Coordinates of C-alpha atoms in Angstrom, one line a residue:
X9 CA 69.8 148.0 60.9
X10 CA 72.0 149.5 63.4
X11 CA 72.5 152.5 65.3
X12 CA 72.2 155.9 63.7
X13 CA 75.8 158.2 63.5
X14 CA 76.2 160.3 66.3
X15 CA 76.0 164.0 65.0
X16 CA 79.4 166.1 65.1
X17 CA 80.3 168.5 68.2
X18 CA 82.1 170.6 66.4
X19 CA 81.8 172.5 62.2
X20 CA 83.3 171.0 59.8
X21 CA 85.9 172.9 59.9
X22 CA 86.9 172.2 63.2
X23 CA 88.1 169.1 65.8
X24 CA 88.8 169.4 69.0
X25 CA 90.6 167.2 72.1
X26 CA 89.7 166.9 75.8
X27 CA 92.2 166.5 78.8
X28 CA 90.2 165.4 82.1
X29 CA 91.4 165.1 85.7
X30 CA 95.0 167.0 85.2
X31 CA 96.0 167.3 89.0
X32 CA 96.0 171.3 88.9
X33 CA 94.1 174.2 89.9
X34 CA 91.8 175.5 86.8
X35 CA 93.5 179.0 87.4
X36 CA 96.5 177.5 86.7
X37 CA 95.6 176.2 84.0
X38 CA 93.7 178.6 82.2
X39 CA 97.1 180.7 82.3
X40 CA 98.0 178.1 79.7
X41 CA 95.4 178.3 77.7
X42 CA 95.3 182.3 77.6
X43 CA 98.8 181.3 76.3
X44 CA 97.9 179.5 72.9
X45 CA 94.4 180.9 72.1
X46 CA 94.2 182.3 68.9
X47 CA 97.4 181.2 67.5
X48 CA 98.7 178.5 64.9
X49 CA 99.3 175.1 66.3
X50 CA 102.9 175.1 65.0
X51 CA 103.4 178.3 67.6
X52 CA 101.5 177.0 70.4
X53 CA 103.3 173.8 70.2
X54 CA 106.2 176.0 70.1
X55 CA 105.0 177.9 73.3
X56 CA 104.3 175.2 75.1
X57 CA 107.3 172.4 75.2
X58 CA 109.5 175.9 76.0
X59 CA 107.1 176.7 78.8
X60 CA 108.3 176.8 82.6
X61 CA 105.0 175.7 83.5
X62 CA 104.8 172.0 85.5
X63 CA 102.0 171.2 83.3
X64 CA 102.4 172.4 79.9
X65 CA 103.3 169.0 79.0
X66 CA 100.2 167.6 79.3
X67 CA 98.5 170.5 78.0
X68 CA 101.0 169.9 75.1
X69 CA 99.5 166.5 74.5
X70 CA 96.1 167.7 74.4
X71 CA 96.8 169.7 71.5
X72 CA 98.8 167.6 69.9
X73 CA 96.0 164.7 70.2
X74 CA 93.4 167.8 68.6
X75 CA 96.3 168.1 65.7
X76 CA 95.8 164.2 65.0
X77 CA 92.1 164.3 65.2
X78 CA 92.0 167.2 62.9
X79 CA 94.3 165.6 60.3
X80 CA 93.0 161.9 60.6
X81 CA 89.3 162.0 61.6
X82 CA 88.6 165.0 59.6
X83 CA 90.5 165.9 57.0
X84 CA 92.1 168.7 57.5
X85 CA 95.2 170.3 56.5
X86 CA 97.4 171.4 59.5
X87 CA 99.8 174.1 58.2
X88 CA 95.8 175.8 58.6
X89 CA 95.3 175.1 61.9
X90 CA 94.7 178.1 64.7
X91 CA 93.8 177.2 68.3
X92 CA 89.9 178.7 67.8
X93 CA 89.1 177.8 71.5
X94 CA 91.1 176.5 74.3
X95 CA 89.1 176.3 77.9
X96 CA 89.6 175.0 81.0
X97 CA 86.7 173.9 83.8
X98 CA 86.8 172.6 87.2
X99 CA 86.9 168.8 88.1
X100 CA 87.2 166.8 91.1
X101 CA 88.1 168.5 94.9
X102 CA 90.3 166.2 97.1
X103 CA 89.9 167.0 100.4
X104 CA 93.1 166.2 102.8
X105 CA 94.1 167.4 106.0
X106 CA 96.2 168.0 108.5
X107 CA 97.0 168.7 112.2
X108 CA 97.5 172.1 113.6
X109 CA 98.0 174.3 116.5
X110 CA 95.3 173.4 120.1
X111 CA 94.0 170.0 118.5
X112 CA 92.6 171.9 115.5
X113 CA 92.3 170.5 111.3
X114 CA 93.6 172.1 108.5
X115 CA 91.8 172.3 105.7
X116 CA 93.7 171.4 102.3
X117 CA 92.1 171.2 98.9
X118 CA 93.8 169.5 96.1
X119 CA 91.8 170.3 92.8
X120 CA 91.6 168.5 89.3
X121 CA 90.8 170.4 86.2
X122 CA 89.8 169.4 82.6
X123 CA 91.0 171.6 79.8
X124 CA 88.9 171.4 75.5
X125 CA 91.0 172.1 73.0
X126 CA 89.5 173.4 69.3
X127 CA 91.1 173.9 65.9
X128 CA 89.9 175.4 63.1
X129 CA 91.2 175.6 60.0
X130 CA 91.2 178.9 58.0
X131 CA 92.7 180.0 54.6
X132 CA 96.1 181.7 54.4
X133 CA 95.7 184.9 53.7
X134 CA 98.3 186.4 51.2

């Protein structure tokens, strides 16, 4: 008996990798992932581990767990990898504050953001 397999998310062409609750604003994020959409995962990699940015290591992760998933949950070769997709939403809003001027509170809002991650794999062209 048993359960039935969950369908896939994603083509068969495709995996894909999900970072949640990254301590960052999702504008700052999404400036990383303008950075390696469209390109080849040995570029983005590339782009990211020389990035200034505080949080292209993690974002590095991400794609390098979506590299793994592609080659060992679905077969697929990664010299053929591109970044199809990479988008970020909003998570969780911490809300802090502090004291300021005549006994009045300062707002401050410390946001979490979750970026996705696809690859697809697509033929050399020669």
């Amino acid at each position: 008996m048993g359960k039935e397999k969950n369908p896939r998310r994603v083509a068969d062409n495709e995996a894909m990798a999900k970072l949640r609750m990254l301590r960052t604003s999702p504008q700052k994020l999404n400036l990383l992932a303008q950075l390696i959409r469209g390109k080849k995962v040995d570029k983005a990699l590339t782009d990211l581990t020389f990035s200034q940015k505080r949080i292209a290591e993690d974002v590095r992760k991400c794609l390098q767990s979506a590299i793994a998933n592609a080659e060992n949950n679905h077969n697929l070769d990664v010299d053929e990898l591109i970044v199809a997709e990479a988008y970020v939403g909003k998570n969780l809003v911490m809300k802090r504050g502090r004291p300021r001027a005549r006994g009045r509170f300062g707002a401050l809002r410390k946001p979490f953001s979750e970026i996705t991650i696809k690859l697809r794999q697509v033929e050399e062209q020669a």
